[in-house]
Amino acid sequence: MTSMLQLRDLGKSFGSFWALRNVSIEFKQGEVHALVGENGAGKSTLIKLIAGVYQPSEGAIIGPLGTELKMKTPRDALSCGIGVVHQELDLFDNLTVAENIALGIDDSGFVKPSKDKMAARARKALDELQEQKILPSMRVGDISSSDKQLVAVAKVLTWDAKVIIFDEPTSALNAAEAARLLERIRHLRSVGVTVIYVSHKLGEIFSIADRISVIRDGTLITTRPVAEFDHEKVVDAMLGRQPAEIFPVQVKPRPTKEVLLDVADVHGRELAGASLKVRAGEIVALAGLPDSGPSSLLRHIFGMDHATSGTISISGRPIGRSTPRAAIRSGIAYLPADRLREGILPLMSVLRNAEATDEAMHASDGSTRRGKALAAIKRLSVRTSSILNRITSLSGGNQQKTLIARWLVMDPKVLMLDDPTRGVDIGAKSEIYHILRGIADSGAAVVFTSSDSLELARLSDRILLFRGGKIVDEIVRDVTHAELDRAISAA
Amino acid sequence: MMTNVATGSPAQGGLVQSARGLLLTREAGVFGALLALCIVFAIASPVFLTGQNILNLLRQISLLGVLAIGATYVLIISEVDLSVGSLYGFAGMVGGLLIVSGVPEVAAILITLTLGLAIGAMNGAITVAGRIPSFITTLGTLYLIRGATLVMSNGMPVSLPHGQGAAPILTGLAQGSLFGNLSNQVLVLIVVAVLGFFLLHKTTFGFHIFAVGGNDRAARIVGVPVSRTKIIAFAIAGLLASFAGIINFGFLENVQPVTGIGLELDVIAAVIIGGTRLGGGEGSIPGTLLGVLLIGVVRNGLILLGVTPFWQTTLIGAVVLTAALIGGLTSKK
Ligand SMILES: Nc1ncnc2c1ncn2[C@@H]1O[C@H](COP(=O)(O)OP(=O)(O)OP(=O)(O)O)[C@@H](O)[C@H]1O
Ligand SMILES: [Mg+2]
């Protein structure tokens, strides 16, 4: 098979820190090549080098004709036939789906392409993903984050690139959507496209990859055909050790304690009569399709959206028309799904980000706060060369861990997390699971949603299944994630 | 509240369509306010609806409109240009001095416009290359350009010599009327608006303006020439400010070293009233024209009612706040 892209001793440094060093990989025509590694290993950095977003500090990228590709801008990469779906979505909320898809490819003439032409291109791309519910005329700011991810993928599919790179494309997708994307990728491979695929979901990787490259601490550990790997070997190569049991041991049934969170017949945005009770010491998973209510319920409880009817009580006290500040004061914590827009404070350091809520609430004095923040950052093993670096210099997964640390500092009564391990590597996931279990064991209530059904099934004490804005089923017995996936798409 | 419903169910096309319609509604809102004011003034003053007054009103807002169209580009990319008032005065002064000192009129106009374009581009280039907020860049050039105007004129006004047809093109553009009693200034505004509309809403450059305003990091990754787009937006604002300034000279046949002080705020007010988001990414030329018209009607109507200029200023403040509040409350979240 011919080589489409060859990395020769590629390296990239930020200041004195080498995010990537001495990496040599050959990507062949028509293969799906998976890149795996822990958070902060350097996967996105590698991709940004190939995409022309960063320039290599050393080494070279060689094209199919054996010549060095010098890509100064993403547009250069595109003209070399390289298309990228980036990890942090590069979409425009103020533009329509059609305009987002046209931008960057259909915009070389003086006159802007007509609405119809853009819509046709978008329709075709969305059809390839069998995506009917997204319309070209929708404003991207109005669609859900999983739909955004699909738009980002659809956009790159229209580029007719010879090499397509996906950086965690399914992190916000549900099982059915992810399956359709994987099917699409198999098709791309069959027509000779080279696919570079980054994901923390090892199941996906085993189902589509031809070869796997493992990166650890910025260096290439190994590149081998998928047949020479199994789940354990990949994790071993990624971490350099085996993690402890990934999920904490489930003890069922839980002893009953007092009700901390009581939601009674709440109506509101995406909610049509949701009711639930969560007790101290338990972890409850909210499952369902993206718009069916789980995420929205968390936002209502946190006071970011307001119920039109129904009551929400914390420790027996109704919270009324709340604000996030009031919610925090009554002991609620909420980790939003949209890390970039609602989570990080991009101009501040890792440390300040971890301290931010405590500081804003004047919860503790300066030195206590610092102590707690340092402890939380340590407990979550956030990887960074210095905690005084800006949070935006961290890899995606480490940013997520910092945000969880922010809530650990607050010692909440009810911890709510909207897709907490999105983009988090398997080692860190396991750490987060054990930490969440620890928080529950120490008497808090934990409520979470997830796009990962394995996590819904294995981390929770019980699962509440949403359909059309209310809870239609409660699953207390053990379920496999496949059963759960079926239940979710049937719901 | 409409929007909450719309954003709540992205799966339903119809609702999202109505969210899309919001931009239109926002312009419709300005239009409604404009109509309401016109009705009030028409009832309160018999003069308001006369042809003569309307022509007058249109003439009075024309140059503000030209400036505001330039500012729309700058505000959509989430920047601001505070120097346009200074540039307006500067252009009048440069043009005036050149003409008075005997430079052929066409050359004087071209030199002035080129200077305006270059100064605008410089605002953009300093902002982009120096990574300075444009508020600061143009605050600096606001003073620099005003200072240059004062130095150049030695603090004295410059006037066209009387009755010699010294600047036929400029006086023709500013004082003449090709169609009946409609001032040519209004025609100038219409031409600029049509070109401005085409460039912003129909060309790739305009597409890029919205992309940069929406998310400039993503724009860079997608391959939009972000710096170039920003610099051109500022250059357009500079060009139009100097164009308006030199026409103003043609109209008054003189220019003061203080001409245009504070004008930038009227310009920004008009654009904001017209529905352009200060945070960038949203705005339109028709909206801006409506904003300009609204300011014009408030001024004109209040003068007719014999209200002092102090109250005019107060009312314009109220209009800006109201427009911003409507924009803020109707935009989602
Ligand atoms: N612009 C930057 N400045 C400084 N350091 C950076 C920058 N970008 C990345 N890094 C560092 O480089 C390392 C690799 O980051 P990268 O984003 O490539 O990780 P990743 O493998 O994609 O991780 P994840 O799975 O969490 O997305 C991290 O330690 C990160 O902190
Ligand atoms: Mg990454």
mmCIF file of C-alpha atoms and ligand atoms in Angstrom, chain A residues 39-40 42-45 87-88 167-168 198 200 395-397 423, ligand 2:
data_model
loop_
_atom_site.group_PDB
_atom_site.id
_atom_site.type_symbol
_atom_site.label_atom_id
_atom_site.label_comp_id
_atom_site.label_asym_id
_atom_site.label_seq_id
_atom_site.Cartn_x
_atom_site.Cartn_y
_atom_site.Cartn_z
ATOM 1 C CA ASN A 39 -5.029 12.934 28.281
ATOM 2 C CA GLY A 40 -2.161 15.228 27.478
ATOM 3 C CA GLY A 42 0.057 14.756 22.582
ATOM 4 C CA LYS A 43 -2.574 13.396 20.199
ATOM 5 C CA SER A 44 -4.239 16.708 19.433
ATOM 6 C CA THR A 45 -0.872 18.369 19.104
ATOM 7 C CA GLN A 87 -11.610 18.131 19.129
ATOM 8 C CA GLU A 88 -12.764 21.556 20.199
ATOM 9 C CA ASP A 167 -10.131 14.042 16.924
ATOM 10 C CA GLU A 168 -12.626 12.468 19.328
ATOM 11 C CA VAL A 198 -8.439 9.608 17.847
ATOM 12 C CA HIS A 200 -10.788 7.353 24.185
ATOM 13 C CA SER A 395 -5.301 18.954 26.910
ATOM 14 C CA GLY A 396 -9.085 18.594 26.760
ATOM 15 C CA GLY A 397 -9.291 15.793 29.286
ATOM 16 C CA GLY A 423 -12.910 13.387 26.252
HETATM 17 MG MG MG C 2 -6.856 16.051 22.439
#
